[in-house]
């Protein structure tokens, strides 16, 4: 006899490895792209127009002016993230935010929390070091050869701030701390990893990590000559975050750059070296 009870439709996991269903109210492709444009366009204006306009007119190291403009762009991402969450009628309790933003202990495919999965942080850091630092120039070389006009000015390279003139300048450390806050916690990390990634599965399914890493890479118009290596290294953030339903993995892997940055800044301030 046929069961007359209505069966509940089965929802396959979008990323194909975990039984956990996607979050409700997934974003449309249009909304995803709109959010991306809302933070990418300001970075393009700040790096391509504001920096060349202000640098000849302000008596300050060009690299510092450029750095502050990039920080302003990342601050704007925090505002966008807040507005997006407000538009969702998001509950602002700690528990609700942790669930919405995937700020939780990594989950096994069965859905069981497992702290041992934080081990992916080490592998992610090694992958970023390989694709960005060790092989970055080789990966970017064909792209730069194809589009030589995309080469960034010297002031856009933060390594050029490692100069003797900054020995003893502790204010640089303050700039670095603000930069890290909005780069690895509030700005980029909050918007791209925590707000966008959990809501991209409705469009991209199990490949949301790839779409997220690509969009995050393409957002770096202020580092346009290095887009290939940036996109590749970004996958180390988004893949484990989606696979194990934890953006702490993305935040920790991405944030390791901040630890290196602060170490280099201290090295320069203390006068331990004049080059990076």
CSV table of C-alpha atoms in Angstrom, one decimal:
chain,number,residue,atom,x,y,z
A,1,UNK,CA,0.0,0.0,0.0
A,2,UNK,CA,1.4,3.4,-1.0
A,3,UNK,CA,2.3,5.7,1.9
A,4,UNK,CA,-0.2,8.5,1.8
A,5,UNK,CA,1.9,10.8,3.9
A,6,UNK,CA,3.6,13.6,2.0
A,7,UNK,CA,7.3,13.0,1.7
A,8,UNK,CA,9.7,15.8,2.6
A,9,UNK,CA,11.9,16.6,-0.4
A,10,UNK,CA,15.5,15.7,0.1
A,11,UNK,CA,17.9,18.6,-0.2
A,12,UNK,CA,21.3,17.5,-1.5
A,13,UNK,CA,24.2,19.3,0.1
A,14,UNK,CA,25.3,22.0,-2.4
A,15,UNK,CA,29.0,21.2,-2.0
A,16,UNK,CA,28.4,17.5,-2.3
A,17,UNK,CA,30.3,16.4,0.7
A,18,UNK,CA,28.3,17.3,3.8
A,19,UNK,CA,24.7,16.5,4.6
A,20,UNK,CA,24.1,19.9,6.0
A,21,UNK,CA,21.7,21.9,3.8
A,22,UNK,CA,22.6,25.4,2.5
A,23,UNK,CA,21.5,28.4,4.5
A,24,UNK,CA,18.0,29.7,3.6
A,25,UNK,CA,17.5,32.8,1.5
A,26,UNK,CA,20.5,32.2,-0.8
A,27,UNK,CA,21.6,35.1,-2.9
A,28,UNK,CA,20.8,35.4,-6.6
A,29,UNK,CA,23.7,35.9,-9.0
A,30,UNK,CA,22.6,39.5,-9.5
A,31,UNK,CA,22.9,40.2,-5.7
A,32,UNK,CA,26.3,38.5,-5.5
A,33,UNK,CA,27.6,40.6,-8.3
A,34,UNK,CA,26.0,43.8,-7.0
A,35,UNK,CA,27.8,43.3,-3.6
A,36,UNK,CA,31.0,42.6,-5.4
A,37,UNK,CA,30.8,45.8,-7.5
A,38,UNK,CA,29.9,47.9,-4.5
A,39,UNK,CA,33.3,47.1,-2.9
A,40,UNK,CA,35.4,46.7,-6.0
A,41,UNK,CA,34.5,49.9,-7.7
A,42,UNK,CA,35.6,52.1,-4.8
A,43,UNK,CA,39.0,50.3,-4.6
A,44,UNK,CA,39.4,51.0,-8.4
A,45,UNK,CA,38.7,54.6,-7.8
A,46,UNK,CA,40.9,54.9,-4.8
A,47,UNK,CA,43.9,53.2,-6.4
A,48,UNK,CA,43.4,54.5,-10.0
A,49,UNK,CA,42.2,58.0,-9.4
A,50,UNK,CA,42.5,59.2,-5.8
A,51,UNK,CA,46.1,58.0,-5.3
A,52,UNK,CA,47.6,59.7,-8.4
A,53,UNK,CA,45.6,62.8,-7.6
A,54,UNK,CA,46.6,63.1,-3.9
A,55,UNK,CA,50.2,61.9,-3.9
A,56,UNK,CA,51.6,65.0,-5.7
A,57,UNK,CA,49.6,67.3,-3.5
A,58,UNK,CA,50.3,65.9,0.0
A,59,UNK,CA,53.7,66.1,1.7
A,60,UNK,CA,53.8,62.5,2.8
A,61,UNK,CA,55.4,59.3,1.6
A,62,UNK,CA,53.5,58.1,-1.5
A,63,UNK,CA,53.4,54.6,-0.2
A,64,UNK,CA,51.7,55.7,3.1
A,65,UNK,CA,49.1,57.7,1.2
A,66,UNK,CA,48.3,54.7,-1.0
A,67,UNK,CA,48.2,52.4,2.1
A,68,UNK,CA,45.7,54.7,3.9
A,69,UNK,CA,43.5,54.8,0.8
A,70,UNK,CA,43.4,51.1,0.7
A,71,UNK,CA,42.4,51.0,4.3
A,72,UNK,CA,39.6,53.4,3.6
A,73,UNK,CA,38.4,51.0,0.9
A,74,UNK,CA,38.5,48.1,3.3
A,75,UNK,CA,36.6,50.1,5.9
A,76,UNK,CA,33.9,50.6,3.3
A,77,UNK,CA,33.6,46.8,3.1
A,78,UNK,CA,32.7,46.7,6.8
A,79,UNK,CA,29.9,49.2,6.1
A,80,UNK,CA,28.6,47.1,3.2
A,81,UNK,CA,28.7,43.9,5.2
A,82,UNK,CA,26.7,45.6,8.0
A,83,UNK,CA,24.1,46.9,5.6
A,84,UNK,CA,23.8,43.5,3.9
A,85,UNK,CA,23.2,41.8,7.2
A,86,UNK,CA,20.7,44.5,8.2
A,87,UNK,CA,18.8,43.9,5.0
A,88,UNK,CA,18.4,40.2,5.9
A,89,UNK,CA,16.7,41.1,9.3
A,90,UNK,CA,19.6,39.2,10.8
A,91,UNK,CA,19.3,38.5,14.6
A,92,UNK,CA,22.3,40.1,16.3
A,93,UNK,CA,22.8,37.5,19.0
A,94,UNK,CA,26.2,35.8,19.2
A,95,UNK,CA,24.7,32.4,18.4
A,96,UNK,CA,22.8,33.6,15.4
A,97,UNK,CA,25.7,35.5,14.0
A,98,UNK,CA,28.1,32.5,14.5
A,99,UNK,CA,25.7,30.3,12.5
A,100,UNK,CA,25.0,32.9,9.8
A,101,UNK,CA,28.7,33.8,9.3
A,102,UNK,CA,30.0,30.2,9.7
A,103,UNK,CA,32.1,31.4,12.7
A,104,UNK,CA,32.0,28.0,14.3
A,105,UNK,CA,34.2,24.9,14.9
A,106,UNK,CA,34.9,23.1,11.6
A,107,UNK,CA,32.4,20.3,10.9
A,108,UNK,CA,33.1,16.8,9.5
A,109,UNK,CA,31.0,15.8,6.5
A,110,UNK,CA,28.6,14.2,9.0
A,111,UNK,CA,28.1,17.6,10.6
A,112,UNK,CA,30.0,16.7,13.8
A,113,UNK,CA,32.3,19.5,15.1
A,114,UNK,CA,36.0,18.4,15.0
A,115,UNK,CA,38.7,20.7,16.3
A,116,UNK,CA,41.4,18.5,14.6
A,117,UNK,CA,40.2,20.0,11.3
A,118,UNK,CA,41.9,23.3,12.3
A,119,UNK,CA,45.0,21.4,10.9
A,120,UNK,CA,43.9,22.6,7.5
A,121,UNK,CA,45.2,26.1,8.6
A,122,UNK,CA,48.8,24.9,8.3
A,123,UNK,CA,48.2,23.4,4.8
A,124,UNK,CA,46.4,26.5,3.7
A,125,UNK,CA,49.2,28.8,4.8
A,126,UNK,CA,51.7,26.6,3.0
A,127,UNK,CA,49.6,26.7,-0.2
A,128,UNK,CA,49.4,30.5,0.0
A,129,UNK,CA,53.1,30.8,0.5
A,130,UNK,CA,53.8,28.5,-2.5
A,131,UNK,CA,51.4,30.2,-4.9
A,132,UNK,CA,51.8,33.8,-3.7
A,133,UNK,CA,55.4,34.2,-2.4
A,134,UNK,CA,57.5,31.4,-4.0
A,135,UNK,CA,55.8,31.0,-7.4
A,136,UNK,CA,53.8,34.3,-7.5
A,137,UNK,CA,56.1,36.1,-10.0
A,138,UNK,CA,56.2,33.1,-12.3
A,139,UNK,CA,52.4,32.6,-12.2
A,140,UNK,CA,51.8,36.3,-12.9
A,141,UNK,CA,54.5,36.7,-15.6
A,142,UNK,CA,52.4,35.6,-18.6
A,143,UNK,CA,49.5,37.8,-17.5
A,144,UNK,CA,51.8,40.8,-17.1
A,145,UNK,CA,53.5,40.1,-20.4
A,146,UNK,CA,50.0,40.1,-22.1
A,147,UNK,CA,48.9,43.3,-20.4
A,148,UNK,CA,52.1,45.3,-19.6
A,149,UNK,CA,50.2,48.5,-19.0
A,150,UNK,CA,48.8,46.9,-15.8
A,151,UNK,CA,52.1,47.2,-14.0
A,152,UNK,CA,51.6,49.0,-10.7
A,153,UNK,CA,53.5,52.1,-9.7
A,154,UNK,CA,56.2,51.7,-7.1
A,155,UNK,CA,54.2,53.4,-4.3
A,156,UNK,CA,51.6,50.5,-4.6
A,157,UNK,CA,54.2,48.0,-3.5
A,158,UNK,CA,54.2,47.8,0.3
A,159,UNK,CA,57.7,46.3,0.3
A,160,UNK,CA,59.0,49.8,-0.8
A,161,UNK,CA,58.1,51.1,2.6
A,162,UNK,CA,61.0,49.1,4.1
A,163,UNK,CA,63.3,52.1,4.0
A,164,UNK,CA,65.7,53.7,6.5
A,165,UNK,CA,63.4,56.8,6.7
A,166,UNK,CA,60.9,54.7,8.7
A,167,UNK,CA,63.4,53.5,11.4
A,168,UNK,CA,62.0,54.5,14.7
A,169,UNK,CA,58.6,55.6,13.2
A,170,UNK,CA,56.2,53.8,15.5
A,171,UNK,CA,53.2,55.4,13.8
A,172,UNK,CA,53.8,52.9,11.0
A,173,UNK,CA,52.9,50.1,13.4
A,174,UNK,CA,49.6,51.8,14.1
A,175,UNK,CA,48.8,52.0,10.4
A,176,UNK,CA,49.7,48.3,10.1
A,177,UNK,CA,47.4,47.3,13.0
A,178,UNK,CA,44.5,49.2,11.5
A,179,UNK,CA,45.2,47.7,8.1
A,180,UNK,CA,45.2,44.2,9.6
A,181,UNK,CA,42.0,44.8,11.5
A,182,UNK,CA,40.1,45.7,8.3
A,183,UNK,CA,41.9,43.3,6.0
A,184,UNK,CA,41.9,40.1,8.0
A,185,UNK,CA,38.9,40.5,10.4
A,186,UNK,CA,36.3,43.2,9.6
A,187,UNK,CA,36.7,44.2,6.0
A,188,UNK,CA,37.7,41.6,3.4
A,189,UNK,CA,37.3,38.6,5.7
A,190,UNK,CA,33.9,39.7,7.0
A,191,UNK,CA,32.4,40.5,3.6
A,192,UNK,CA,33.8,37.9,1.3
A,193,UNK,CA,34.3,35.0,3.6
A,194,UNK,CA,31.6,35.4,6.2
A,195,UNK,CA,28.8,37.3,4.5
A,196,UNK,CA,29.1,36.1,0.9
A,197,UNK,CA,30.3,32.6,0.9
A,198,UNK,CA,27.5,31.0,2.9
A,199,UNK,CA,25.0,32.6,0.6
A,200,UNK,CA,26.6,31.7,-2.7
A,201,UNK,CA,25.7,28.0,-2.7
A,202,UNK,CA,22.2,28.6,-4.1
A,203,UNK,CA,23.8,29.7,-7.4
A,204,UNK,CA,27.2,27.9,-7.4
A,205,UNK,CA,26.4,24.8,-5.3
A,206,UNK,CA,29.4,22.7,-4.4
A,207,UNK,CA,31.6,25.2,-6.4
A,208,UNK,CA,30.8,28.2,-4.3
A,209,UNK,CA,34.3,28.1,-2.9
A,210,UNK,CA,35.7,28.5,-6.5
A,211,UNK,CA,33.4,31.4,-7.3
A,212,UNK,CA,34.1,33.1,-4.0
A,213,UNK,CA,37.8,32.8,-4.4
A,214,UNK,CA,37.6,34.1,-8.0
A,215,UNK,CA,35.5,37.1,-7.0
A,216,UNK,CA,37.7,37.9,-4.0
A,217,UNK,CA,40.7,37.8,-6.4
A,218,UNK,CA,39.1,40.0,-9.0
A,219,UNK,CA,38.2,42.5,-6.3
A,220,UNK,CA,42.0,43.2,-6.0
A,221,UNK,CA,42.0,45.7,-8.8
A,222,UNK,CA,44.6,47.7,-6.7
A,223,UNK,CA,46.9,44.7,-7.3
A,224,UNK,CA,45.8,44.0,-10.8
A,225,UNK,CA,49.1,42.8,-12.1
A,226,UNK,CA,49.1,39.9,-9.6
A,227,UNK,CA,45.5,38.8,-10.2
A,228,UNK,CA,46.4,35.2,-11.3
A,229,UNK,CA,48.4,34.4,-8.2
A,230,UNK,CA,46.0,36.2,-6.0
A,231,UNK,CA,43.0,34.2,-7.3
A,232,UNK,CA,44.9,30.9,-7.0
A,233,UNK,CA,46.0,31.6,-3.4
A,234,UNK,CA,42.5,32.7,-2.4
A,235,UNK,CA,41.2,29.2,-3.0
A,236,UNK,CA,43.1,28.2,0.2
A,237,UNK,CA,40.6,30.4,2.1
A,238,UNK,CA,37.3,29.5,0.5
A,239,UNK,CA,37.7,25.7,-0.1
A,240,UNK,CA,38.2,24.6,3.5
A,241,UNK,CA,35.7,27.2,4.7
A,242,UNK,CA,32.9,25.7,2.6
A,243,UNK,CA,34.0,22.1,2.9
A,244,UNK,CA,34.1,22.2,6.7
A,245,UNK,CA,31.4,24.9,7.2
A,246,UNK,CA,33.8,27.2,9.2
A,247,UNK,CA,35.1,30.6,8.2
A,248,UNK,CA,37.6,30.5,11.1
A,249,UNK,CA,39.7,28.4,8.7
A,250,UNK,CA,39.6,31.2,6.1
A,251,UNK,CA,40.2,33.9,8.7
A,252,UNK,CA,43.2,32.1,10.2
A,253,UNK,CA,44.8,31.3,6.9
A,254,UNK,CA,44.3,34.8,5.5
A,255,UNK,CA,45.2,36.4,8.7
A,256,UNK,CA,48.7,34.8,8.8
A,257,UNK,CA,49.7,37.4,6.2
A,258,UNK,CA,49.0,40.0,8.9
A,259,UNK,CA,51.3,38.3,11.3
A,260,UNK,CA,54.1,38.4,8.7
A,261,UNK,CA,53.3,42.1,7.9
A,262,UNK,CA,53.5,43.1,11.5
A,263,UNK,CA,56.8,41.3,11.9
A,264,UNK,CA,58.2,43.1,8.9
A,265,UNK,CA,57.0,46.5,10.1
A,266,UNK,CA,58.6,45.9,13.5
A,267,UNK,CA,61.8,44.8,11.7
A,268,UNK,CA,61.9,48.1,9.8
A,269,UNK,CA,61.0,50.3,12.7
A,270,UNK,CA,63.7,48.8,14.9
A,271,UNK,CA,66.2,49.5,12.2
A,272,UNK,CA,67.1,45.8,11.8
A,273,UNK,CA,67.1,46.0,8.0
A,274,UNK,CA,66.4,48.4,5.1
A,275,UNK,CA,65.1,45.9,2.7
A,276,UNK,CA,62.5,43.1,2.7
